[in-house]
Amino acid sequence: METPTAKINLYNLDFEALTELVQELDQPPYRARQIWDWLYKKFVHTFDEMTNLPAGLRKTLAEKATLTELQPRFIEKSQDGFTKKVLFSLQDGKLIETVLMRYDKRNTICVSSQAGCAMGCVFCATGQMGFQRHLTTGEIINQITYFAHELAKEDSRITNVVMMGMGEPLHNYDNTLAAVDRMIDETGINLGSRKITISTVGLVPAIRRYADEKRQTPLAVSLHAATDRERDALIPVNRRWPIKEIIAACRYYIDQTGRRLTFEWALIRGENDTVEQAEKLGEILQGMLCHVNLIPLNPTKGYGGRPSDPARVQAFIDTLREYGVSATVRVRRGIDIQAGCGQLRDRIVSND
Ligand code: SAH
Ligand code: SF4
């Protein structure tokens, strides 16, 4: 799906389509490779920087094409300086968020796949705003190139990508996976496929499709509850694909790929952090090639739930261990800048 923009975003084109464009402009095919390098190795912001192209071609490209559809609208850094969040506006004015998290040896970027989200999870700021539209492949890639350009200035690079920003990546399957393919393309960004994690709320047919494609990019499934009663209340789409079907699809994924699966679990005080929920989860996951990522709930405007206290978190981990299920707590980065999905937009829009 294209955004209503008169110019072609070059990042929407794969190499074949770029070659066709170059031919339409009466240029020799090798120009496509030159442009590709500027796009995916140098991450330039302007056509003028493409110094090995003839001036005429640079001018034509600038008239017909664009190198980004994202305008940074608001930038916020965490107090420790390790997390940076950018709110971008798209050509049609929709807003999305991207976060860069710096660790010792890693630079992880958290990327959005949609403006808004149709899944309506009650605790999620993006879910609370509803669905606006899918992002194009170019709009997904532009989030990467924005930060890659910045990091390149300090001789650094993006090492990991998590598709955990706004939106449900598997609801926008084709554009998201085309963007992932672009990220791992060895002639371009060249990220290892294992460095890109796709997080899904549990869209069963899409998980099965992903498994059939035998992709090596790790998958994380946001479970958050071990009984349908509890999960229905948190994640409306659970009524369509209940836990049993999700787990069957997860087992299918593990069989097809041989890969360990991650389950995400945002711990909400008194809701899903009880020993009973941990026991039920242990029963479900026992013997499965998986790991549980526990995330303390990030409070959002539209939901009254609170994060669990540390004793509850530890009890939860201990209970899972009794079932042989490994679990760790993921420390949320950038809480002071609303780095949780959809939260910066929430604040900016309500201040407008
Ligand atoms: N739509 C996908 C990916 C984006 S959300 C998904 O749901 O998996 C990325 C992760 O953040 C998911 O595990 C999601 O459940 C979690 N999340 C969303 N809002 C949160 C909040 N307020 N506190 C903690 N985790 C949250
Ligand atoms: Fe969408 Fe994921 Fe938020 Fe649920 S948690 S509303 S699926 S972005």
CSV table of C-alpha atoms in Angstrom, one decimal, residues 28-294:
chain,number,residue,atom,x,y,z
A,28,PRO,CA,23.1,2.3,-17.8
A,29,PRO,CA,22.2,-0.5,-15.4
A,30,TYR,CA,25.3,0.0,-13.2
A,31,ARG,CA,23.8,3.2,-11.9
A,32,ALA,CA,21.3,1.1,-10.0
A,33,ARG,CA,24.2,-0.4,-8.0
A,34,GLN,CA,25.7,3.0,-7.4
A,35,ILE,CA,22.4,4.4,-6.1
A,36,TRP,CA,21.8,1.2,-4.0
A,37,ASP,CA,25.2,1.8,-2.3
A,38,TRP,CA,24.3,5.4,-1.4
A,39,LEU,CA,20.9,4.2,-0.1
A,40,TYR,CA,22.0,1.2,2.0
A,41,LYS,CA,25.7,1.7,2.8
A,42,LYS,CA,26.0,5.5,3.1
A,43,PHE,CA,22.4,6.3,4.1
A,44,VAL,CA,22.7,9.8,2.5
A,45,HIS,CA,19.9,12.3,3.0
A,46,THR,CA,20.2,14.1,-0.4
A,47,PHE,CA,20.7,13.2,-4.0
A,48,ASP,CA,23.5,15.8,-4.2
A,49,GLU,CA,25.6,13.6,-1.9
A,50,MET,CA,25.5,10.8,-4.6
A,51,THR,CA,28.7,12.2,-6.0
A,52,ASN,CA,29.5,9.5,-8.6
A,53,LEU,CA,26.2,10.2,-10.4
A,54,PRO,CA,26.0,12.7,-13.2
A,55,ALA,CA,24.6,16.1,-12.1
A,56,GLY,CA,21.7,15.7,-14.5
A,57,LEU,CA,20.6,12.4,-13.1
A,58,ARG,CA,20.9,13.7,-9.5
A,59,LYS,CA,18.6,16.5,-10.6
A,60,THR,CA,16.0,14.2,-12.2
A,61,LEU,CA,16.0,11.9,-9.2
A,62,ALA,CA,15.5,14.8,-6.9
A,63,GLU,CA,12.4,15.8,-9.0
A,64,LYS,CA,10.9,12.4,-9.2
A,65,ALA,CA,12.0,10.6,-6.0
A,66,THR,CA,12.5,11.1,-2.3
A,67,LEU,CA,14.9,9.5,0.2
A,68,THR,CA,12.6,9.6,3.1
A,69,GLU,CA,9.0,10.1,3.9
A,70,LEU,CA,9.6,10.7,7.6
A,71,GLN,CA,9.9,14.1,9.2
A,72,PRO,CA,11.3,14.1,12.7
A,73,ARG,CA,8.8,16.1,14.7
A,74,PHE,CA,9.9,15.5,18.3
A,75,ILE,CA,13.1,14.1,19.6
A,76,GLU,CA,13.7,13.0,23.2
A,77,LYS,CA,16.7,11.6,24.9
A,78,SER,CA,16.7,9.7,28.2
A,79,GLN,CA,18.5,11.3,31.1
A,80,ASP,CA,21.3,8.7,30.9
A,81,GLY,CA,21.6,9.5,27.2
A,82,PHE,CA,21.4,5.8,26.2
A,83,THR,CA,17.9,5.9,24.8
A,84,LYS,CA,16.6,8.3,22.1
A,85,LYS,CA,13.1,8.4,20.8
A,86,VAL,CA,11.9,10.1,17.7
A,87,LEU,CA,8.4,10.9,16.8
A,88,PHE,CA,8.1,11.1,13.0
A,89,SER,CA,5.3,12.5,10.9
A,90,LEU,CA,4.5,10.7,7.7
A,91,GLN,CA,3.5,12.4,4.4
A,92,ASP,CA,-0.2,12.2,5.4
A,93,GLY,CA,0.5,13.6,8.8
A,94,LYS,CA,0.2,10.3,10.7
A,95,LEU,CA,2.6,9.9,13.6
A,96,ILE,CA,4.9,7.0,14.4
A,97,GLU,CA,7.7,6.4,16.9
A,98,THR,CA,11.1,4.8,16.7
A,99,VAL,CA,13.5,4.3,19.5
A,100,LEU,CA,17.3,3.8,19.6
A,101,MET,CA,18.7,2.0,22.6
A,102,ARG,CA,22.4,2.0,23.1
A,103,TYR,CA,24.1,-0.8,25.1
A,104,ASP,CA,27.8,-1.5,25.6
A,105,LYS,CA,28.3,-3.3,22.3
A,106,ARG,CA,24.8,-3.1,20.8
A,107,ASN,CA,22.7,-0.4,19.2
A,108,THR,CA,19.1,-1.7,19.1
A,109,ILE,CA,16.4,0.0,17.3
A,110,CYS,CA,12.7,-0.5,18.0
A,111,VAL,CA,10.8,0.0,14.8
A,112,SER,CA,7.1,0.6,14.0
A,113,SER,CA,5.2,-1.3,11.4
A,114,GLN,CA,1.8,0.5,11.4
A,115,ALA,CA,0.4,3.9,12.4
A,116,GLY,CA,-1.8,2.8,15.3
A,117,CYS,CA,-2.9,-0.8,15.7
A,118,ALA,CA,-6.1,-2.7,15.2
A,119,MET,CA,-5.6,-5.2,18.0
A,120,GLY,CA,-6.8,-3.0,20.8
A,121,CYS,CA,-4.7,-4.5,23.7
A,122,VAL,CA,-6.0,-2.6,26.7
A,123,PHE,CA,-2.7,-1.8,28.3
A,124,CYS,CA,-1.0,-0.6,25.1
A,125,ALA,CA,-0.8,3.1,24.2
A,126,THR,CA,-0.9,2.2,20.5
A,127,GLY,CA,-3.8,-0.1,20.9
A,128,GLN,CA,-5.7,2.7,22.7
A,129,MET,CA,-5.5,4.9,19.7
A,130,GLY,CA,-6.9,2.4,17.2
A,131,PHE,CA,-5.7,1.5,13.7
A,132,GLN,CA,-4.7,4.2,11.2
A,133,ARG,CA,-2.9,2.4,8.4
A,134,HIS,CA,-0.1,0.0,7.5
A,135,LEU,CA,3.4,1.5,6.9
A,136,THR,CA,5.0,1.0,3.5
A,137,THR,CA,8.2,-0.9,3.2
A,138,GLY,CA,10.0,2.4,2.6
A,139,GLU,CA,8.5,3.9,5.7
A,140,ILE,CA,9.7,1.0,7.8
A,141,ILE,CA,13.2,1.1,6.2
A,142,ASN,CA,13.4,4.9,6.6
A,143,GLN,CA,13.3,4.4,10.4
A,144,ILE,CA,16.4,2.3,10.1
A,145,THR,CA,18.2,4.7,7.7
A,146,TYR,CA,17.5,7.7,9.9
A,147,PHE,CA,19.3,6.2,12.8
A,148,ALA,CA,21.9,4.4,10.6
A,149,HIS,CA,22.8,7.8,9.2
A,150,GLU,CA,23.2,9.3,12.7
A,151,LEU,CA,25.3,6.4,14.0
A,152,ALA,CA,27.5,6.4,10.9
A,153,LYS,CA,28.6,9.9,11.9
A,154,GLU,CA,30.2,8.5,15.0
A,155,ASP,CA,31.5,5.4,13.1
A,156,SER,CA,28.9,3.2,14.7
A,157,ARG,CA,26.0,1.2,13.3
A,158,ILE,CA,22.7,-0.5,14.1
A,159,THR,CA,23.4,-4.0,15.4
A,160,ASN,CA,19.9,-5.2,16.3
A,161,VAL,CA,16.3,-4.5,15.3
A,162,VAL,CA,13.1,-5.3,17.2
A,163,MET,CA,9.8,-4.9,15.5
A,164,MET,CA,8.2,-3.8,18.7
A,165,GLY,CA,7.3,-0.2,18.0
A,166,MET,CA,3.8,0.8,17.0
A,167,GLY,CA,1.6,-1.7,15.3
A,168,GLU,CA,1.3,-5.4,14.7
A,169,PRO,CA,4.0,-6.5,12.3
A,170,LEU,CA,2.3,-9.6,11.1
A,171,HIS,CA,-0.9,-7.7,10.4
A,172,ASN,CA,1.2,-5.8,7.8
A,173,TYR,CA,2.9,-9.0,6.8
A,174,ASP,CA,4.1,-8.2,3.2
A,175,ASN,CA,5.5,-4.8,3.8
A,176,THR,CA,7.1,-5.8,7.1
A,177,LEU,CA,8.8,-8.9,5.8
A,178,ALA,CA,9.9,-7.0,2.6
A,179,ALA,CA,11.5,-4.5,5.0
A,180,VAL,CA,13.1,-7.3,7.0
A,181,ASP,CA,14.5,-8.9,3.8
A,182,ARG,CA,15.9,-5.5,2.9
A,183,MET,CA,17.6,-5.2,6.3
A,184,ILE,CA,19.3,-8.6,5.9
A,185,ASP,CA,20.3,-8.1,2.3
A,186,GLU,CA,24.1,-8.6,2.1
A,187,THR,CA,24.5,-6.1,-0.6
A,188,GLY,CA,22.9,-3.4,1.6
A,189,ILE,CA,22.3,-3.0,5.3
A,190,ASN,CA,23.6,-6.5,5.9
A,191,LEU,CA,22.2,-7.2,9.3
A,192,GLY,CA,22.3,-10.8,10.4
A,193,SER,CA,18.8,-12.3,10.2
A,194,ARG,CA,19.2,-13.5,13.8
A,195,LYS,CA,19.6,-9.8,14.9
A,196,ILE,CA,16.0,-8.9,13.9
A,197,THR,CA,13.2,-9.9,16.2
A,198,ILE,CA,9.5,-9.8,15.1
A,199,SER,CA,7.0,-9.5,17.9
A,200,THR,CA,3.4,-10.6,17.4
A,201,VAL,CA,0.3,-10.5,19.4
A,202,GLY,CA,-0.5,-14.0,18.1
A,203,LEU,CA,-2.0,-13.9,14.7
A,204,VAL,CA,-2.2,-17.6,14.1
A,205,PRO,CA,-2.4,-17.9,10.3
A,206,ALA,CA,0.5,-15.4,10.0
A,207,ILE,CA,2.6,-17.3,12.5
A,208,ARG,CA,2.0,-20.5,10.4
A,209,ARG,CA,2.9,-18.6,7.2
A,210,TYR,CA,6.1,-17.3,8.9
A,211,ALA,CA,6.9,-20.9,10.0
A,212,ASP,CA,6.4,-22.2,6.5
A,213,GLU,CA,8.7,-19.6,5.1
A,214,LYS,CA,11.4,-21.0,7.5
A,215,ARG,CA,12.6,-17.6,8.3
A,216,GLN,CA,15.6,-17.3,10.6
A,217,THR,CA,14.5,-14.0,12.1
A,218,PRO,CA,13.5,-14.7,15.7
A,219,LEU,CA,9.9,-14.5,16.7
A,220,ALA,CA,8.4,-13.3,20.0
A,221,VAL,CA,4.8,-13.9,20.9
A,222,SER,CA,3.1,-11.6,23.3
A,223,LEU,CA,1.1,-13.9,25.5
A,224,HIS,CA,0.5,-11.9,28.7
A,225,ALA,CA,-2.0,-14.4,30.1
A,226,ALA,CA,-2.3,-18.2,30.4
A,227,THR,CA,-6.1,-18.5,30.5
A,228,ASP,CA,-8.5,-17.3,27.8
A,229,ARG,CA,-10.6,-15.5,30.3
A,230,GLU,CA,-7.7,-13.4,31.4
A,231,ARG,CA,-6.3,-13.0,27.9
A,232,ASP,CA,-9.7,-12.0,26.4
A,233,ALA,CA,-9.8,-9.1,28.9
A,234,LEU,CA,-6.4,-7.9,28.0
A,235,ILE,CA,-6.1,-8.7,24.3
A,236,PRO,CA,-9.4,-8.6,22.3
A,237,VAL,CA,-8.0,-10.5,19.3
A,238,ASN,CA,-7.6,-13.5,21.7
A,239,ARG,CA,-11.3,-14.2,21.0
A,240,ARG,CA,-10.4,-14.9,17.4
A,241,TRP,CA,-7.3,-17.0,18.1
A,242,PRO,CA,-7.4,-18.3,21.6
A,243,ILE,CA,-4.4,-19.5,23.6
A,244,LYS,CA,-4.7,-23.2,22.5
A,245,GLU,CA,-4.5,-22.2,18.8
A,246,ILE,CA,-1.6,-19.8,19.4
A,247,ILE,CA,0.4,-22.5,21.2
A,248,ALA,CA,-0.3,-25.0,18.4
A,249,ALA,CA,1.0,-22.5,15.9
A,250,CYS,CA,4.0,-21.8,18.1
A,251,ARG,CA,4.8,-25.5,18.3
A,252,TYR,CA,4.5,-25.7,14.5
A,253,TYR,CA,6.9,-22.7,14.2
A,254,ILE,CA,9.5,-24.5,16.4
A,255,ASP,CA,9.1,-27.7,14.5
A,256,GLN,CA,9.5,-26.0,11.2
A,257,THR,CA,12.5,-23.8,12.1
A,258,GLY,CA,14.2,-25.5,15.0
A,259,ARG,CA,14.3,-22.1,16.6
A,260,ARG,CA,13.6,-21.2,20.2
A,261,LEU,CA,10.6,-19.0,20.7
A,262,THR,CA,10.3,-16.1,23.1
A,263,PHE,CA,7.0,-15.3,24.9
A,264,GLU,CA,6.5,-11.8,26.1
A,265,TRP,CA,4.6,-11.2,29.3
A,266,ALA,CA,4.0,-7.7,30.7
A,267,LEU,CA,3.5,-8.2,34.5
A,268,ILE,CA,0.4,-6.4,35.7
A,269,ARG,CA,-0.1,-6.2,39.5
A,270,GLY,CA,-2.8,-8.5,40.7
A,271,GLU,CA,-3.9,-9.4,37.2
A,272,ASN,CA,-1.5,-11.8,35.5
A,273,ASP,CA,1.4,-11.9,38.1
A,274,THR,CA,-0.2,-14.5,40.4
A,275,VAL,CA,1.2,-17.8,41.2
A,276,GLU,CA,-1.9,-19.4,39.6
A,277,GLN,CA,-1.1,-17.7,36.2
A,278,ALA,CA,2.6,-18.7,36.5
A,279,GLU,CA,1.5,-22.3,37.2
A,280,LYS,CA,-0.9,-22.4,34.2
A,281,LEU,CA,1.9,-20.8,32.0
A,282,GLY,CA,4.3,-23.4,33.3
A,283,GLU,CA,1.9,-26.2,32.4
A,284,ILE,CA,1.4,-24.8,28.9
A,285,LEU,CA,5.1,-24.2,28.1
A,286,GLN,CA,6.6,-27.2,29.9
A,287,GLY,CA,9.1,-29.0,27.5
A,288,MET,CA,8.8,-26.4,24.8
A,289,LEU,CA,11.8,-24.8,23.2
A,290,CYS,CA,11.1,-21.3,24.5
A,291,HIS,CA,12.0,-18.5,26.9
A,292,VAL,CA,9.8,-16.1,28.8
A,293,ASN,CA,10.6,-12.4,28.7
A,294,LEU,CA,8.9,-10.6,31.6
